[in-house]
Amino acid sequence: MDLEFGAADEEFRAEVRAWLAEHVPAEPLPSLETEEGFARHREWERTLGADRLSVVSWPREHGGRGVSVLQWLVFEEEYYAANAPGRVSQNGINLLAPTLMKHGTPEQLARVLPPMAAGEVIWAQAWSEPGAGSDLAALRATATRTDGGWLLNGQKTWSSRAAFADRGFGLFRSDPESERHRGLTYLMFPLDAEGVTVRPIGRLDGKPAFAELFLDGVFVPDADVIGEPGKGWNVAMSTAGNERGLTLRSPGRFTAATERLVELWKERADPSDTALRDRVADAWIRSRAYRLKGFETISRDDDIGAESSLNKIFWSDLDVALHETALDLLGADGELESEWLENYVFSLAGPIYAGTNEIQRNVIAERLLGLPRGAR
């Protein structure tokens, strides 16, 4: 493929860079895992949305600019290079929205996407359950048919953003006689509805990055079913593919982080420590390899399918390695409150969420390499 950017791409890059230079807060916002920080990040989403920069590749009628996927990668590179705030809306725009675009109705697209793009409605992913984390098909929360909709019952846990978000989306067992992947329905629901109890879960640093959701007869109208009732597993696999692929962790996140890692090495490293130098170089090289893989992915016409598992393992391992290297460069100072420390704590979750890396290795072995299915 042609790796040279065209004039339109460079013009878009310059526009985004200038906008970010004018609007990115001079001081980092408080952690989005706190009530105050969540509110500040929501306001940042509204600032992005006001200039159609929260979802640049979406069609204009949904709040985007309709730019190409390549230009979305350009936007991401500039966004992270500018050290702009983390995206509190990422569950919605990176996971739910692509799922709706593939399986949703025109009414759902028109109703759900513009408020999401504008930062007015923040979404939480409600997939994991106490007995169904990586083994998602073992979920037990139910959706029971009632007049005009469904009644949700059960418990979800480790729901990202749920402590302060507005709405959630997840899978529910709608056929009690079914097993595993069958008889599941994909639904959206409000977190402030009657029957919903949200209980924040503190992270190691005490911040409520997650929440448990207890659902007791929560009514959801038919209009909030995504795809065909009972066929939710197929819909969920669309979400999972996006979560493990480029949309959740675009290359710009890592190219910008490794540029800052190189600068940290120049400021803090002992030049004779070649082992640490090599770790910095390795992280930089891997971030560039992931960038090139990103270009290869968007140049294809097909769905990458199980290859998204390769992406997920690669970026999650890279994220941990580059932040461990940064903390080793900082030495005792790494124990102090900093973006490096905050991002390191978050990176530790990468090999677990979006399907554990152990599960992804099974996917690669069985679906890409054709190896025999292992014992379950």
JSON list of C-alpha atoms in Angstrom, two decimals, residues 7 19 25 36 39 45 52 65 72 92 100 107 161 187 202 210 213 215 262 276 281-282 300-301 332 349:
[
{"chain": "A", "resi": 7, "resn": "ALA", "atom": "CA", "xyz": [-2.88, 16.51, 0.67]},
{"chain": "A", "resi": 19, "resn": "TRP", "atom": "CA", "xyz": [-7.59, 22.78, 17.30]},
{"chain": "A", "resi": 25, "resn": "PRO", "atom": "CA", "xyz": [-6.36, 21.97, 28.94]},
{"chain": "A", "resi": 36, "resn": "GLU", "atom": "CA", "xyz": [-15.20, 15.28, 39.80]},
{"chain": "A", "resi": 39, "resn": "ALA", "atom": "CA", "xyz": [-17.76, 15.42, 35.18]},
{"chain": "A", "resi": 45, "resn": "GLU", "atom": "CA", "xyz": [-16.47, 15.34, 25.38]},
{"chain": "A", "resi": 52, "resn": "ARG", "atom": "CA", "xyz": [-17.59, 17.33, 15.42]},
{"chain": "A", "resi": 65, "resn": "ARG", "atom": "CA", "xyz": [-17.40, 14.51, 9.95]},
{"chain": "A", "resi": 72, "resn": "TRP", "atom": "CA", "xyz": [-9.34, 8.78, 11.91]},
{"chain": "A", "resi": 92, "resn": "GLY", "atom": "CA", "xyz": [-20.03, 4.04, 23.69]},
{"chain": "A", "resi": 100, "resn": "LEU", "atom": "CA", "xyz": [-25.34, -0.45, 16.30]},
{"chain": "A", "resi": 107, "resn": "GLU", "atom": "CA", "xyz": [-34.41, 4.52, 14.59]},
{"chain": "A", "resi": 161, "resn": "ARG", "atom": "CA", "xyz": [-17.63, 3.66, 33.71]},
{"chain": "A", "resi": 187, "resn": "LEU", "atom": "CA", "xyz": [-30.07, -4.94, 25.19]},
{"chain": "A", "resi": 202, "resn": "GLY", "atom": "CA", "xyz": [-12.76, 0.57, 44.16]},
{"chain": "A", "resi": 210, "resn": "PHE", "atom": "CA", "xyz": [-15.82, -0.14, 37.88]},
{"chain": "A", "resi": 213, "resn": "LEU", "atom": "CA", "xyz": [-24.98, -3.59, 38.68]},
{"chain": "A", "resi": 215, "resn": "LEU", "atom": "CA", "xyz": [-30.99, -5.57, 38.18]},
{"chain": "A", "resi": 262, "resn": "VAL", "atom": "CA", "xyz": [12.24, 8.23, 24.81]},
{"chain": "A", "resi": 276, "resn": "LEU", "atom": "CA", "xyz": [17.08, -0.24, 30.10]},
{"chain": "A", "resi": 281, "resn": "ALA", "atom": "CA", "xyz": [14.06, 1.01, 22.02]},
{"chain": "A", "resi": 282, "resn": "ASP", "atom": "CA", "xyz": [11.99, -2.18, 21.98]},
{"chain": "A", "resi": 300, "resn": "ARG", "atom": "CA", "xyz": [-8.29, -4.41, 3.72]},
{"chain": "A", "resi": 301, "resn": "ASP", "atom": "CA", "xyz": [-11.88, -4.76, 2.63]},
{"chain": "A", "resi": 332, "resn": "ALA", "atom": "CA", "xyz": [11.70, 5.90, 43.55]},
{"chain": "A", "resi": 349, "resn": "ALA", "atom": "CA", "xyz": [-5.91, -4.58, 33.35]}
]
